[in-house]
Amino acid sequence: MKALKYLLVKEYKQMFRNIVLPIVFIILPLAMMNVVPKVATQEVTHLNIAVVDQDHSDLSRRLVQKVSASPYFNLYASCPTYGVALEQLEKGNVDFILTIENDFEKNLYRTHGAEVMTSVNAVNGMKGGVGNGYLTQIIQQYAREISVDEGIIAAPAAEVKSRFLFNPELAYKPYMIPALMAMTLILLVGFLPALNIVGEKERGTIEQINVTPVGRVEFILSKMIPYWSVGLFIVAFSIFLAWRVQGVIPAGHVWEIFLFNIVYILTISSFGLVISNYSDNMRQAAVVMFFFIVIFILTSGLISPISAMPEWAKKVTLLNPLRYIITAMREIYLKGSSFHDLLSQFIPLTIYGIVMGLWALKSYQKNG
Amino acid sequence: MDNHVVIKAEGLTKKFGDFTATDHISFEVHRGEIFGFLGANGAGKTTAMRMLCGLSRPSEGNAIVAGFDVKDHYEDVKRHIGYMSQKFSLYDDLTVEENLKLFGGIYGMPRKKVAEMITALLKDLGFESERKTMVRSLPLGWKQKLAFSLSIFHEPQIVFLDEPTGGVDPVTRRQFWELIYKAADRGITVFVTTHYMDEAEYCDRVSIMVDGKIRALDTPDNLKKQFGGESMYDVFYALARGAKRGD
């Protein structure tokens, strides 16, 4: 193991003599923690809405005011007829139409019931669904208010009340930020090892190493340890940024985050090294690694929940290391789960890491 | 095994699919000898050399190098040999000194000894001012001299040189061969491939490979007699003309 020290000195020198890499280690977490949560938000606000108020009464105006006062909606136009409003929707100026019937106020006083109609542009299904939910909430709230103020019982007979646990505002940031940390790591400490050994093959330097009696374990460790240290720096830096810039702090323990990431970095850096060992040139390694990273990110639960996937796809995600780390990171950040509760993620991730580590070792051949 | 024999190949063969790159070659190299390993492009020289260095596993046959067989004990072979590949293969983003320290460390040489040897070596080569120079900014001739010095830095029994003077000017080539002679004087066996026939004349014994087989093996003088040529060029031409492979 004496040679390991010399090999590590070499790896660190090469890493920090590279003009680009140290900058990327700083810039990528900054971008992921600052910019991405702002631009990739799934929170829907400022939706354009057109209102067709056929009643022109006090109560109907009150509903229109309530809608336009909401941060979710932006009253784009008041239209005389539904037809005019529909034209606006077809032009793409508005995505929602709220139509209030002719005898809205009269019916409310007389029969304690009146109808409004909401029309939604569902081309973007998610935006439509979320916006419709907001609109329904506003109308229900309105019904409660007038029942108190005017004595009109217009609220629905039964009302569904939702109580959201762990993330009561359904805020996007504490949900996405832990997952973005895992993504930052695979882009750096997964991708870079994939290019490393094959890069030495291309330059021919690996021949000079292979003809020495250097141990395979030492050589692979010298490739892994630098990425471990860089990865853990990125984790610490990201936790700091999430706290200072986004105000997101983990509900659980920080040591749990580090323990998970130590295993996660072992897994993905070994994964990269395996690809590097089997590749003949850097282009090949980059394309193969890119393929896996894209598949891993799409099936990790980062974007769409795993529970919504078809059964066979759920099984496929069991082979995805990102799935375990993202689930665990979200549980640590949002729920503050105890380590015992996290074992269901920790055990498979650890097995994955060990298998990948051994494979990285086995696929490095000094004698072909 | 004869104490004077440091390389003994017996039916050494490497196949890549249907293609037999090196075809049952057998020969012996003696201690302290400069052994020229000649052949046209594609004759199988590099493949044979890689097997002798433990970089490539023989498909058939075996070879004993520095007392260990290359089939099963290739890591032991590696402790006792040096190798300089055809393609320059030092780390060009490390300095001259860092490259030497790295390989000294890999061979387990004591730190103090390495430091002393680096100073002596750089003085010998007249490289003192380049100690902290990045290898990438050295001229090719200097790089080759450095690569050779590094391949014998750990004082191996045998050094394998694969076209060490390719692309190098005649003056530097001359200096390079002086380094080779110095190494041989220190008792290091030199196993060298080359395409330069004047260099073949410098060797104690020469083998010529054609299409994966060794077609001739003797001292340069004897080969010239045997093939009735004036120079090694004539000998090589007489043998390699019939080659089916090559580019």
PDB file of N, CA, C and O in Angstrom, chain B residues 158-186:
ATOM      1  N   ILE B 158      16.233  -6.231 -16.917  1.00  0.00           N
ATOM      2  CA  ILE B 158      16.040  -6.153 -18.367  1.00  0.00           C
ATOM      3  C   ILE B 158      15.238  -4.895 -18.673  1.00  0.00           C
ATOM      4  O   ILE B 158      14.331  -4.534 -17.907  1.00  0.00           O
ATOM      5  N   VAL B 159      15.558  -4.222 -19.773  1.00  0.00           N
ATOM      6  CA  VAL B 159      14.703  -3.122 -20.200  1.00  0.00           C
ATOM      7  C   VAL B 159      14.229  -3.407 -21.623  1.00  0.00           C
ATOM      8  O   VAL B 159      15.000  -3.852 -22.478  1.00  0.00           O
ATOM      9  N   PHE B 160      12.939  -3.208 -21.833  1.00  0.00           N
ATOM     10  CA  PHE B 160      12.324  -3.413 -23.148  1.00  0.00           C
ATOM     11  C   PHE B 160      12.069  -2.051 -23.774  1.00  0.00           C
ATOM     12  O   PHE B 160      11.383  -1.214 -23.188  1.00  0.00           O
ATOM     13  N   LEU B 161      12.618  -1.840 -24.963  1.00  0.00           N
ATOM     14  CA  LEU B 161      12.455  -0.543 -25.630  1.00  0.00           C
ATOM     15  C   LEU B 161      11.747  -0.773 -26.959  1.00  0.00           C
ATOM     16  O   LEU B 161      12.240  -1.485 -27.825  1.00  0.00           O
ATOM     17  N   ASP B 162      10.564  -0.171 -27.104  1.00  0.00           N
ATOM     18  CA  ASP B 162       9.781  -0.371 -28.323  1.00  0.00           C
ATOM     19  C   ASP B 162       9.938   0.855 -29.216  1.00  0.00           C
ATOM     20  O   ASP B 162       9.363   1.904 -28.941  1.00  0.00           O
ATOM     21  N   GLU B 163      10.727   0.720 -30.269  1.00  0.00           N
ATOM     22  CA  GLU B 163      11.044   1.828 -31.179  1.00  0.00           C
ATOM     23  C   GLU B 163      11.356   3.107 -30.414  1.00  0.00           C
ATOM     24  O   GLU B 163      10.654   4.115 -30.564  1.00  0.00           O
ATOM     25  N   PRO B 164      12.412   3.090 -29.622  1.00  0.00           N
ATOM     26  CA  PRO B 164      12.662   4.237 -28.741  1.00  0.00           C
ATOM     27  C   PRO B 164      13.102   5.485 -29.485  1.00  0.00           C
ATOM     28  O   PRO B 164      12.957   6.584 -28.960  1.00  0.00           O
ATOM     29  N   THR B 165      13.597   5.338 -30.708  1.00  0.00           N
ATOM     30  CA  THR B 165      14.149   6.507 -31.387  1.00  0.00           C
ATOM     31  C   THR B 165      13.297   6.965 -32.562  1.00  0.00           C
ATOM     32  O   THR B 165      13.757   7.701 -33.415  1.00  0.00           O
ATOM     33  N   GLY B 166      12.037   6.525 -32.586  1.00  0.00           N
ATOM     34  CA  GLY B 166      11.140   6.931 -33.674  1.00  0.00           C
ATOM     35  C   GLY B 166      10.945   8.442 -33.674  1.00  0.00           C
ATOM     36  O   GLY B 166      10.611   9.026 -32.652  1.00  0.00           O
ATOM     37  N   GLY B 167      11.167   9.082 -34.812  1.00  0.00           N
ATOM     38  CA  GLY B 167      10.907  10.510 -34.942  1.00  0.00           C
ATOM     39  C   GLY B 167      11.936  11.407 -34.285  1.00  0.00           C
ATOM     40  O   GLY B 167      11.686  12.593 -34.084  1.00  0.00           O
ATOM     41  N   VAL B 168      13.086  10.831 -33.954  1.00  0.00           N
ATOM     42  CA  VAL B 168      14.099  11.601 -33.232  1.00  0.00           C
ATOM     43  C   VAL B 168      15.248  11.953 -34.198  1.00  0.00           C
ATOM     44  O   VAL B 168      15.607  11.147 -35.054  1.00  0.00           O
ATOM     45  N   ASP B 169      15.862  13.143 -34.067  1.00  0.00           N
ATOM     46  CA  ASP B 169      16.915  13.557 -35.008  1.00  0.00           C
ATOM     47  C   ASP B 169      18.191  12.722 -34.804  1.00  0.00           C
ATOM     48  O   ASP B 169      18.381  12.121 -33.743  1.00  0.00           O
ATOM     49  N   PRO B 170      19.080  12.673 -35.826  1.00  0.00           N
ATOM     50  CA  PRO B 170      20.249  11.776 -35.780  1.00  0.00           C
ATOM     51  C   PRO B 170      21.172  12.046 -34.600  1.00  0.00           C
ATOM     52  O   PRO B 170      21.709  11.103 -34.009  1.00  0.00           O
ATOM     53  N   VAL B 171      21.340  13.317 -34.237  1.00  0.00           N
ATOM     54  CA  VAL B 171      22.232  13.622 -33.112  1.00  0.00           C
ATOM     55  C   VAL B 171      21.666  13.035 -31.817  1.00  0.00           C
ATOM     56  O   VAL B 171      22.362  12.368 -31.046  1.00  0.00           O
ATOM     57  N   THR B 172      20.387  13.279 -31.599  1.00  0.00           N
ATOM     58  CA  THR B 172      19.747  12.763 -30.389  1.00  0.00           C
ATOM     59  C   THR B 172      19.731  11.244 -30.394  1.00  0.00           C
ATOM     60  O   THR B 172      19.886  10.601 -29.359  1.00  0.00           O
ATOM     61  N   ARG B 173      19.590  10.665 -31.598  1.00  0.00           N
ATOM     62  CA  ARG B 173      19.582   9.213 -31.731  1.00  0.00           C
ATOM     63  C   ARG B 173      20.921   8.643 -31.251  1.00  0.00           C
ATOM     64  O   ARG B 173      20.971   7.659 -30.519  1.00  0.00           O
ATOM     65  N   ARG B 174      21.976   9.314 -31.662  1.00  0.00           N
ATOM     66  CA  ARG B 174      23.330   8.923 -31.265  1.00  0.00           C
ATOM     67  C   ARG B 174      23.474   8.975 -29.740  1.00  0.00           C
ATOM     68  O   ARG B 174      23.948   8.038 -29.103  1.00  0.00           O
ATOM     69  N   GLN B 175      22.983  10.115 -29.174  1.00  0.00           N
ATOM     70  CA  GLN B 175      23.064  10.270 -27.716  1.00  0.00           C
ATOM     71  C   GLN B 175      22.252   9.201 -27.009  1.00  0.00           C
ATOM     72  O   GLN B 175      22.644   8.673 -25.973  1.00  0.00           O
ATOM     73  N   PHE B 176      21.117   8.879 -27.627  1.00  0.00           N
ATOM     74  CA  PHE B 176      20.242   7.870 -27.046  1.00  0.00           C
ATOM     75  C   PHE B 176      20.954   6.526 -26.966  1.00  0.00           C
ATOM     76  O   PHE B 176      20.898   5.823 -25.959  1.00  0.00           O
ATOM     77  N   TRP B 177      21.670   6.184 -28.052  1.00  0.00           N
ATOM     78  CA  TRP B 177      22.378   4.900 -28.050  1.00  0.00           C
ATOM     79  C   TRP B 177      23.538   4.890 -27.059  1.00  0.00           C
ATOM     80  O   TRP B 177      23.868   3.860 -26.499  1.00  0.00           O
ATOM     81  N   GLU B 178      24.085   6.075 -26.820  1.00  0.00           N
ATOM     82  CA  GLU B 178      25.110   6.135 -25.772  1.00  0.00           C
ATOM     83  C   GLU B 178      24.502   5.780 -24.416  1.00  0.00           C
ATOM     84  O   GLU B 178      25.121   5.072 -23.611  1.00  0.00           O
ATOM     85  N   LEU B 179      23.284   6.249 -24.187  1.00  0.00           N
ATOM     86  CA  LEU B 179      22.582   5.903 -22.939  1.00  0.00           C
ATOM     87  C   LEU B 179      22.347   4.401 -22.856  1.00  0.00           C
ATOM     88  O   LEU B 179      22.495   3.782 -21.798  1.00  0.00           O
ATOM     89  N   ILE B 180      21.981   3.808 -24.007  1.00  0.00           N
ATOM     90  CA  ILE B 180      21.719   2.364 -24.026  1.00  0.00           C
ATOM     91  C   ILE B 180      22.999   1.595 -23.683  1.00  0.00           C
ATOM     92  O   ILE B 180      22.976   0.664 -22.871  1.00  0.00           O
ATOM     93  N   TYR B 181      24.114   2.024 -24.282  1.00  0.00           N
ATOM     94  CA  TYR B 181      25.397   1.349 -23.991  1.00  0.00           C
ATOM     95  C   TYR B 181      25.760   1.467 -22.520  1.00  0.00           C
ATOM     96  O   TYR B 181      26.215   0.515 -21.891  1.00  0.00           O
ATOM     97  N   LYS B 182      25.523   2.653 -21.961  1.00  0.00           N
ATOM     98  CA  LYS B 182      25.817   2.858 -20.535  1.00  0.00           C
ATOM     99  C   LYS B 182      25.020   1.879 -19.677  1.00  0.00           C
ATOM    100  O   LYS B 182      25.538   1.294 -18.719  1.00  0.00           O
ATOM    101  N   ALA B 183      23.743   1.729 -20.041  1.00  0.00           N
ATOM    102  CA  ALA B 183      22.877   0.823 -19.285  1.00  0.00           C
ATOM    103  C   ALA B 183      23.389  -0.607 -19.403  1.00  0.00           C
ATOM    104  O   ALA B 183      23.451  -1.344 -18.414  1.00  0.00           O
ATOM    105  N   ALA B 184      23.797  -0.990 -20.629  1.00  0.00           N
ATOM    106  CA  ALA B 184      24.300  -2.350 -20.843  1.00  0.00           C
ATOM    107  C   ALA B 184      25.584  -2.578 -20.037  1.00  0.00           C
ATOM    108  O   ALA B 184      25.807  -3.663 -19.488  1.00  0.00           O
ATOM    109  N   ASP B 185      26.416  -1.526 -19.950  1.00  0.00           N
ATOM    110  CA  ASP B 185      27.644  -1.625 -19.161  1.00  0.00           C
ATOM    111  C   ASP B 185      27.343  -1.887 -17.693  1.00  0.00           C
ATOM    112  O   ASP B 185      28.116  -2.528 -16.995  1.00  0.00           O
ATOM    113  N   ARG B 186      26.211  -1.339 -17.235  1.00  0.00           N
ATOM    114  CA  ARG B 186      25.817  -1.563 -15.839  1.00  0.00           C
ATOM    115  C   ARG B 186      25.197  -2.940 -15.642  1.00  0.00           C
ATOM    116  O   ARG B 186      24.728  -3.266 -14.555  1.00  0.00           O
TER     117      ARG B 186
END
